[in-house]
Coordinates of C-alpha atoms in Angstrom, one line a residue:
M1 CA 139.9 100.6 137.7
A2 CA 141.3 104.0 136.8
E3 CA 143.4 105.8 139.3
K4 CA 141.4 108.3 141.4
K5 CA 142.2 111.9 140.6
C6 CA 141.2 115.0 142.6
D7 CA 138.6 117.0 140.8
L8 CA 140.3 120.2 141.8
C9 CA 144.0 119.7 141.2
A10 CA 144.2 116.2 139.6
G11 CA 146.3 115.0 142.5
T12 CA 146.5 111.3 143.2
E13 CA 147.5 111.2 146.9
F14 CA 144.7 110.9 149.3
E15 CA 144.2 110.2 153.1
Q16 CA 141.2 108.5 154.4
I17 CA 139.3 110.6 156.9
G18 CA 136.1 108.6 157.3
N19 CA 134.6 105.2 156.6
R20 CA 130.9 105.8 157.6
D21 CA 128.3 108.4 156.7
R22 CA 126.3 110.4 159.3
H23 CA 123.8 107.5 159.6
G24 CA 126.4 104.9 160.2
N25 CA 126.3 103.4 156.7
P26 CA 129.6 102.5 155.0
L27 CA 131.1 105.5 153.1
E28 CA 134.7 106.2 152.5
S29 CA 135.7 109.8 152.6
V30 CA 139.2 111.0 151.6
I31 CA 141.1 114.3 151.5
C32 CA 143.5 115.3 148.7
K33 CA 146.9 115.8 150.2
T34 CA 147.8 118.4 147.6
C35 CA 144.9 120.8 147.7
G36 CA 142.7 119.7 150.6
L37 CA 139.5 118.9 148.7
V38 CA 137.4 116.4 150.6
A39 CA 135.4 113.8 148.5
H40 CA 134.1 110.3 148.4
G41 CA 136.7 107.6 147.9
Q42 CA 134.6 106.2 145.2
I43 CA 132.7 108.7 143.0
P44 CA 129.2 107.6 141.9
T45 CA 128.5 107.5 138.2
D46 CA 126.1 109.8 136.3
E47 CA 123.6 106.9 136.0
E48 CA 123.7 106.2 139.7
L49 CA 123.2 109.8 140.6
A50 CA 120.3 110.3 138.1
R51 CA 118.4 107.4 139.7
Y52 CA 119.1 108.5 143.3
Y53 CA 118.1 112.1 142.8
A54 CA 115.0 111.3 140.8
T55 CA 113.4 108.9 143.3
E56 CA 115.4 108.5 146.6
Y57 CA 117.2 111.7 147.6
R58 CA 114.3 113.8 149.0
Q59 CA 113.0 110.9 151.0
S60 CA 116.4 109.8 152.4
Y61 CA 117.6 113.4 153.1
H62 CA 114.5 115.3 153.9
G63 CA 112.1 112.5 154.9
E64 CA 109.5 113.6 152.3
M65 CA 108.9 113.3 148.6
T66 CA 106.5 116.3 148.5
P67 CA 107.5 119.4 150.5
S68 CA 105.7 120.1 153.8
D69 CA 104.4 123.6 154.6
R70 CA 107.3 124.1 157.1
R71 CA 109.8 123.3 154.3
V72 CA 108.1 125.6 151.9
M73 CA 108.1 128.4 154.4
R74 CA 111.7 127.9 155.2
A75 CA 112.7 127.8 151.5
W76 CA 110.7 130.9 150.7
K77 CA 112.4 132.9 153.5
N78 CA 115.7 131.6 152.2
G79 CA 114.9 132.7 148.7
E80 CA 114.1 136.2 150.0
R81 CA 117.4 136.3 151.9
I82 CA 119.3 135.3 148.8
F83 CA 117.5 137.9 146.6
S84 CA 118.1 140.6 149.2
Q85 CA 121.8 139.6 149.4
L86 CA 122.4 139.7 145.6
Q87 CA 120.1 142.5 144.6
S88 CA 122.7 145.2 144.7
H89 CA 125.2 143.0 142.8
I90 CA 123.0 142.2 139.7
E91 CA 121.2 144.1 137.0
P92 CA 117.5 144.7 137.8
D93 CA 116.4 142.7 134.7
A94 CA 119.1 140.0 134.9
K95 CA 118.1 136.5 133.5
V96 CA 118.3 134.1 136.4
F97 CA 118.6 130.3 136.2
E98 CA 118.8 128.0 139.1
V99 CA 120.3 124.5 139.0
G100 CA 118.6 122.1 141.4
A101 CA 115.8 124.5 142.2
G102 CA 114.0 122.3 144.6
I103 CA 110.6 123.7 145.6
G104 CA 111.3 126.7 143.3
C105 CA 110.9 129.3 146.0
T106 CA 114.1 131.2 145.1
V107 CA 113.2 131.2 141.4
K108 CA 109.8 132.6 142.2
V109 CA 111.1 135.3 144.5
F110 CA 113.4 136.5 141.7
E111 CA 110.5 136.4 139.3
L112 CA 108.2 138.4 141.6
N113 CA 110.9 141.0 141.8
G114 CA 111.1 141.6 138.0
H115 CA 113.6 139.0 136.8
S116 CA 113.1 136.4 134.1
A117 CA 113.7 133.4 136.3
S118 CA 113.7 129.7 135.6
G119 CA 115.3 126.5 136.8
I120 CA 115.7 122.7 136.7
E121 CA 115.0 120.2 139.4
P122 CA 115.5 116.4 139.1
G123 CA 113.3 115.4 142.1
E124 CA 109.8 114.5 140.9
G125 CA 107.8 115.5 143.9
F126 CA 109.5 118.9 144.5
Q127 CA 109.4 119.9 140.8
T128 CA 105.7 119.0 140.5
Y129 CA 104.9 121.1 143.6
S130 CA 107.0 124.0 142.2
Q131 CA 105.1 124.1 138.9
Q132 CA 101.6 123.3 140.2
K133 CA 101.5 125.4 143.4
L134 CA 104.0 128.2 142.9
L135 CA 103.5 128.4 139.1
T136 CA 107.2 128.5 138.5
N137 CA 109.2 127.9 135.3
V138 CA 111.0 125.0 136.9
V139 CA 111.2 121.8 134.8
R140 CA 112.6 118.4 135.2
G141 CA 116.0 118.5 133.6
D142 CA 119.8 118.0 133.8
L143 CA 122.4 120.7 133.8
F144 CA 124.3 119.1 130.9
E145 CA 121.2 119.3 128.7
Q146 CA 121.0 123.1 128.9
P147 CA 122.1 125.2 125.9
R148 CA 125.6 126.5 126.0
D149 CA 124.6 129.8 124.4
H150 CA 126.1 132.4 126.9
S151 CA 122.6 133.8 127.5
R152 CA 122.3 133.4 131.3
E153 CA 123.3 136.4 133.4
L154 CA 123.1 134.8 136.8
V155 CA 123.2 131.1 137.7
L156 CA 122.3 129.9 141.2
L157 CA 123.8 126.8 142.8
I158 CA 122.1 126.6 146.2
H159 CA 123.3 123.5 148.0
V160 CA 123.9 121.8 144.7
I161 CA 127.7 121.9 143.9
E162 CA 128.4 119.3 146.6
H163 CA 126.1 116.8 144.8
F164 CA 128.0 116.7 141.5
N165 CA 130.3 113.8 140.8
S166 CA 132.6 116.4 139.1
P167 CA 132.1 120.0 140.3
R168 CA 134.8 121.0 137.8
R169 CA 132.7 119.7 134.9
A170 CA 129.6 121.4 136.2
L171 CA 131.3 124.8 136.7
E172 CA 133.0 124.6 133.3
Y173 CA 129.6 123.9 131.7
I174 CA 128.0 126.7 133.6
R175 CA 130.7 129.1 132.4
S176 CA 129.6 128.2 128.8
M177 CA 126.0 129.1 129.7
L178 CA 126.8 132.5 131.1
A179 CA 127.2 135.8 129.3
D180 CA 130.7 137.2 129.3
D181 CA 129.8 139.5 132.2
G182 CA 127.7 136.8 133.9
Q183 CA 127.8 135.7 137.5
F184 CA 127.1 132.6 139.5
Y185 CA 126.2 132.4 143.1
V186 CA 126.9 129.3 145.2
E187 CA 125.9 128.1 148.7
C188 CA 127.1 124.8 150.1
P189 CA 128.1 123.2 153.4
N190 CA 131.3 124.5 154.8
I191 CA 133.4 121.6 156.1
A192 CA 135.7 124.2 157.8
A193 CA 132.8 125.2 160.1
P194 CA 132.6 123.8 163.6
F195 CA 131.2 120.2 163.8
A196 CA 130.1 118.4 166.9
R197 CA 131.8 115.3 165.8
R198 CA 133.7 113.9 162.9
S199 CA 131.1 111.2 162.2
K200 CA 128.4 113.8 161.4
M201 CA 130.5 115.4 158.5
F202 CA 129.8 113.0 155.7
H203 CA 126.7 112.1 153.7
Y204 CA 126.3 110.0 150.5
A205 CA 124.6 112.9 148.7
H206 CA 127.5 115.2 149.5
I207 CA 130.1 113.8 147.1
H208 CA 132.5 116.8 147.6
N209 CA 133.0 118.9 150.7
F210 CA 134.4 122.4 150.4
T211 CA 136.2 124.9 152.5
P212 CA 136.3 128.6 151.5
S213 CA 139.8 128.0 150.0
S214 CA 139.0 124.9 148.0
L215 CA 135.8 126.4 146.5
K216 CA 137.6 129.5 145.5
M217 CA 140.5 127.5 143.9
L218 CA 138.1 125.4 141.9
A219 CA 136.0 128.3 140.7
E220 CA 139.0 130.3 139.6
S221 CA 140.4 127.4 137.6
C222 CA 137.0 127.1 135.8
G223 CA 136.9 130.7 134.6
F224 CA 135.6 132.7 137.5
K225 CA 136.8 135.2 140.0
L226 CA 135.5 135.8 143.5
E227 CA 133.4 138.9 143.8
Q228 CA 132.2 138.6 147.4
Q229 CA 132.0 136.0 150.2
F230 CA 129.1 136.7 152.4
G231 CA 129.1 135.8 156.1
C232 CA 132.3 134.6 157.9
S233 CA 134.6 131.6 157.4
E234 CA 133.1 129.6 160.3
D235 CA 129.5 129.9 159.0
P236 CA 127.9 126.4 158.5
N237 CA 127.3 127.3 154.8
L238 CA 129.6 129.0 152.3
Q239 CA 128.0 131.9 150.4
M240 CA 130.0 133.1 147.5
L241 CA 129.3 135.3 144.4
F242 CA 131.6 134.8 141.4
S243 CA 131.9 136.6 138.1
C244 CA 133.1 135.3 134.7
S245 CA 136.8 135.6 134.1
E246 CA 139.5 133.7 132.2
A247 CA 140.2 130.1 133.1
S248 CA 143.6 129.3 134.6
A249 CA 145.6 126.5 136.1
P250 CA 144.5 125.9 139.7
N251 CA 146.4 128.3 142.1
I252 CA 146.9 125.8 144.9
D253 CA 146.6 127.0 148.5
A254 CA 149.2 124.7 150.0
S255 CA 147.9 125.3 153.5
N256 CA 144.4 124.1 152.8
Y257 CA 145.2 120.5 153.4
E258 CA 146.7 121.1 156.8
N259 CA 144.1 123.6 157.8
T260 CA 141.2 121.3 156.8
M261 CA 142.8 118.3 158.7
Q262 CA 143.1 120.5 161.8
V263 CA 139.3 121.3 161.6
I264 CA 138.4 117.7 161.0
N265 CA 140.6 116.4 163.8
G266 CA 139.3 119.1 166.1
A267 CA 135.6 118.1 165.7
T268 CA 134.6 117.2 169.2
P269 CA 131.4 117.8 171.1
L270 CA 133.1 119.8 173.8
R271 CA 134.8 122.3 171.4
Y272 CA 131.5 122.5 169.4
H273 CA 129.3 123.3 172.4
L274 CA 131.7 125.7 174.0
R275 CA 132.2 127.9 170.9
P276 CA 130.9 131.5 171.0
Y277 CA 127.2 132.0 170.2
Y278 CA 126.4 128.3 170.5
F279 CA 123.5 128.8 172.9
S280 CA 122.1 131.9 171.3
S281 CA 122.1 130.2 167.9
R282 CA 120.3 127.1 169.3
V283 CA 117.7 129.3 171.0
A284 CA 117.1 131.1 167.7
K285 CA 116.8 127.9 165.8
V286 CA 114.3 126.3 168.3
T287 CA 112.3 129.6 168.3
S288 CA 112.1 129.6 164.5
Y289 CA 111.0 125.9 164.4
L290 CA 108.2 126.7 166.9
K291 CA 107.1 129.6 164.7
E292 CA 107.1 127.4 161.7
H293 CA 104.8 124.9 163.4
L294 CA 102.4 127.7 164.3
T295 CA 102.4 129.8 161.2
A296 CA 103.6 127.7 158.2
K297 CA 100.2 126.6 156.9
Q298 CA 98.8 130.1 156.6
F299 CA 102.2 131.4 155.4
V300 CA 102.2 129.0 152.5
A301 CA 98.6 129.7 151.7
N302 CA 99.4 133.4 151.4
V303 CA 102.5 132.6 149.2
V304 CA 100.4 130.4 146.8
Q305 CA 97.8 133.1 146.6
E306 CA 100.4 135.7 145.7
C307 CA 101.9 133.5 143.0
Q308 CA 98.4 132.9 141.5
Q309 CA 97.6 136.6 141.6
F310 CA 101.0 137.4 139.9
A311 CA 100.2 134.9 137.1
V312 CA 96.8 136.6 136.5
E313 CA 98.4 140.0 136.3
Q314 CA 101.1 138.7 133.9
Q315 CA 98.4 137.2 131.7
H316 CA 96.5 140.5 131.6
E317 CA 99.7 142.4 130.6
Q318 CA 100.3 140.2 127.6
P319 CA 99.2 141.5 124.1
A320 CA 95.7 140.3 123.1
E321 CA 97.0 137.9 120.4
Q322 CA 99.3 136.2 123.0
R323 CA 96.4 135.8 125.4
A324 CA 94.3 134.2 122.7
A325 CA 97.1 131.8 121.7
A326 CA 97.5 130.8 125.4

């Protein structure tokens, strides 16, 4: 078996930091002692991942193969948040492409706001819902099948980068899809955020786990520069916007290994529950879940109606010969 190398810095020295996933199943997790990138000890192959995401992931991770109304409502509001967050940073007519689009809510929000928006999603149930209910341009597909034609102006990776067996290969490929002045926006779990316990940090689907520093290092070495990090360093999810730049050798933050280990070793229930804003954040989350239960069905019905009405309006705006061909 080939010697394991870190996907960020190509280092070969690792320290084991976990041997179980959050459900108690065997899973070795390691940290690179050079750059601090956290990853599986054994990286799944492309074939293993393709099978897993096509038929198993949504059920094992979300408990459903077809999205519930609550999940659609949550995803739609998240898409609105992302659009609002990025609106001032992108051109009004930027071409948007989402990798791992899920239900397609974010793609549709961008489309409703004037963008040419499309995406790919490997999960059968979610992709089917996206096309049939929200009328999105989200198809079944793989990132590495997309044209490397420098035509995209914004690529979205919303809780996707942690799922690649090689985030470096993915970002280098995305760089070749983007225009020279293109951008990519990424959200992913922040392993530097407070955790209640170490045993809850790791999941089979999350092959790589990032801190703000390791994500920035990786992106910069793949031809990007950080434009803005939204939120704060202790948020449970990283939110970063990058623009195209020149690729360079990784500029290693030597402190990231020690800082990440300090966070991991400090993951205790007491420290987690006594942190500032814990109780207010829990109250807000419980309140939002209750609201979802009460309003999700009607909310989704309204969203589906809006998507259908938008499709009708777009059809009427087409030239007569295009309508006839359709």
